[in-house]
Coordinates of C-alpha atoms in Angstrom, one line a residue:
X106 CA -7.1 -12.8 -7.6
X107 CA -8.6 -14.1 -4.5
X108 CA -12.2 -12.7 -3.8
X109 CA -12.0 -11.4 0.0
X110 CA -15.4 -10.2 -0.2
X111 CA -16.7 -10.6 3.1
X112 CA -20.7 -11.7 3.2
X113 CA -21.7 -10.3 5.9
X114 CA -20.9 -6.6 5.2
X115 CA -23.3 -4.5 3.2
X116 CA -21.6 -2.5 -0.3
X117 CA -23.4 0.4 1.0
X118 CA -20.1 0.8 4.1
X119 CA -17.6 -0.5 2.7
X120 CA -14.5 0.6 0.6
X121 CA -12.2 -1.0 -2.0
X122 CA -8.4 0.0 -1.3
X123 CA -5.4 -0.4 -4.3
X124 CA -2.2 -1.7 -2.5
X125 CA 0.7 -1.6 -4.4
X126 CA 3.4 -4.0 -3.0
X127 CA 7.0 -2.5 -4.1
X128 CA 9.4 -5.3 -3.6
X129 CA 12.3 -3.5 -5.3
X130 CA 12.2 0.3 -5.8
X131 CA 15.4 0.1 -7.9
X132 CA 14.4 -2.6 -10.1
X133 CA 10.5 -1.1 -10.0
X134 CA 9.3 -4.8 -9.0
X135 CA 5.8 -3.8 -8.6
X136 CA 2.4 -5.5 -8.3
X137 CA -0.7 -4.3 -7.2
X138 CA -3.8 -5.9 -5.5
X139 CA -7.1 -4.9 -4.5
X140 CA -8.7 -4.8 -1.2
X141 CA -12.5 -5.1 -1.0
X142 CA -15.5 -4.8 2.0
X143 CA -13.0 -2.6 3.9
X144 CA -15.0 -0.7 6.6
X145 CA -15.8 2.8 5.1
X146 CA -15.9 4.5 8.5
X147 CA -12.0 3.9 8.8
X148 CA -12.3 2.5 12.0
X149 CA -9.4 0.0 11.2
X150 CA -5.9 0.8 12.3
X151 CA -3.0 0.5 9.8
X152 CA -1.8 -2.8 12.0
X153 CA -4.8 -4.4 11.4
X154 CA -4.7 -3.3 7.4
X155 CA -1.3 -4.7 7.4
X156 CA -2.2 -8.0 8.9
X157 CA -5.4 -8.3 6.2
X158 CA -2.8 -7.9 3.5
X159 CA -0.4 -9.9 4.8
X160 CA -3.4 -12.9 4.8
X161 CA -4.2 -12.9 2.2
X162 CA -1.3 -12.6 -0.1
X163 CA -0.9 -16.5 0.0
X164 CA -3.8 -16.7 -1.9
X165 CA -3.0 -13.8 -4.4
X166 CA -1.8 -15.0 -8.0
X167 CA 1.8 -13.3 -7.6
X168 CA 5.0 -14.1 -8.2
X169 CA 6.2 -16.1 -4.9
X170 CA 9.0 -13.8 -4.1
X171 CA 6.0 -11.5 -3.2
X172 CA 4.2 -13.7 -0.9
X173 CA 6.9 -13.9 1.9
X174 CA 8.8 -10.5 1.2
X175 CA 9.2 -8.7 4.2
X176 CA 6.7 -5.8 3.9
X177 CA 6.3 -3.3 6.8
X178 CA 5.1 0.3 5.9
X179 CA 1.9 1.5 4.1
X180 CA 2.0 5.1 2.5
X181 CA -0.9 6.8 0.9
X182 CA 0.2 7.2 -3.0
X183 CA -3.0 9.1 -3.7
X184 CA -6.5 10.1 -3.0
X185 CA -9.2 9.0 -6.1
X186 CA -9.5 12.0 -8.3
X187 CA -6.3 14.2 -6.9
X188 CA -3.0 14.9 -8.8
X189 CA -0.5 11.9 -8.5
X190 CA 2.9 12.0 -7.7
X191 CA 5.8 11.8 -10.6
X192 CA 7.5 8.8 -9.4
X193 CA 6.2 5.6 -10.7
X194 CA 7.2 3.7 -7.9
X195 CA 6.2 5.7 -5.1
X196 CA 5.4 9.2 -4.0
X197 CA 8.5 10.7 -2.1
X198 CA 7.1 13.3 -0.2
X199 CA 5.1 13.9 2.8
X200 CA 6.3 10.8 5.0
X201 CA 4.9 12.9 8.1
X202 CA 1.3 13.6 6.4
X203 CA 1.1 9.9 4.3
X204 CA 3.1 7.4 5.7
X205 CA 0.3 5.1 8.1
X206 CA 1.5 4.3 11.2
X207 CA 0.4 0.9 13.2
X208 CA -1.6 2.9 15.8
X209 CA -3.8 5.1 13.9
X210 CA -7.1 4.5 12.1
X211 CA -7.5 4.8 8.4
X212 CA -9.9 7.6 9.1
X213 CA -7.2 9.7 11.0
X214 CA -5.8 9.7 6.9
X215 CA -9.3 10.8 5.7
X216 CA -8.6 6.9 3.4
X217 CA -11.7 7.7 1.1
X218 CA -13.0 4.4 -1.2
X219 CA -10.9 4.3 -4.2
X220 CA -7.5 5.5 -2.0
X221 CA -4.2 3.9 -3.0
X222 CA -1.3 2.2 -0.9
X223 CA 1.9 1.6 -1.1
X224 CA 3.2 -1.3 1.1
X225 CA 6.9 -1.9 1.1
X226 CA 10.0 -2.1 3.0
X227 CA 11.0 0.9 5.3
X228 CA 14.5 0.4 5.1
X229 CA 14.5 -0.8 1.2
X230 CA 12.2 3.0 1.2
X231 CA 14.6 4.9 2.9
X232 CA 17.9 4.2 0.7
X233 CA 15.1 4.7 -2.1
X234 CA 14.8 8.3 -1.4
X235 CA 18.2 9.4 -0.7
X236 CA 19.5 8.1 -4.5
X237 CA 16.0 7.4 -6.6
X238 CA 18.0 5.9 -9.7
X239 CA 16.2 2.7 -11.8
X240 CA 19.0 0.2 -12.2
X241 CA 19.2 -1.6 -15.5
X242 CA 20.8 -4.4 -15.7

């Protein structure tokens, strides 16, 4: 993976965030990354997050079908050290309460160090939860 350590933040304030990028929740096409020197006072809005992920995915090692899918929602999957959700591809409850929205800071979602994200597709999400079968081909 690309090292997006930044050298001019201290470890002391800053965070490292799991994303998990869900290109296909009914094929479970799933890769995660990790997010380091993220500002632990959660100052940053969930556009900015979004455009840091979005940067930097060129220079991930992923499959390229993952560096120019059209990602546009972040959800909290969980908090470090609280019960995770059943559903291996991404928690299906609580879109009010975990769902990040572009205007709001990642404090406003009390995003702790350790804190995973799902980034995916809203509309790919949506049919998702209304029929949440794995298709095998």
């Amino acid at each position: 993976m690309a090292n997006n350590d930044n050298p001019g933040t201290s470890n002391e304030n800053t965070m490292i965030l799991s994303v998990r990028l869900v290109r296909s929740f009914e094929h479970r096409n799933i890769r995660n990354i990790i997010l380091r020197s993220i500002d632990s006072s959660g100052q940053m809005t969930g556009s900015e997050l979004k455009q840091r992920i979005l940067t930097m995915l060129p220079n991930e090692k992923l499959p390229p079908p993952f560096k120019t899918f059209a990602f546009d929602t972040l959800k909290i999957e969980h908090y470090p050290h609280q019960a995770k959700s059943n559903d291996v591809t991404v928690r299906r409850d609580g879109d009010d309460r975990f769902i990040i929205e572009d205007d709001k800071r990642l404090c406003d979602y009390n995003v702790v160090n350790g804190t995973e994200i799902a980034f995916f597709k809203r509309s790919d999400y949506e049919i998702y939860k209304k029929n949440p079968d794995l298709l095998i081909d």
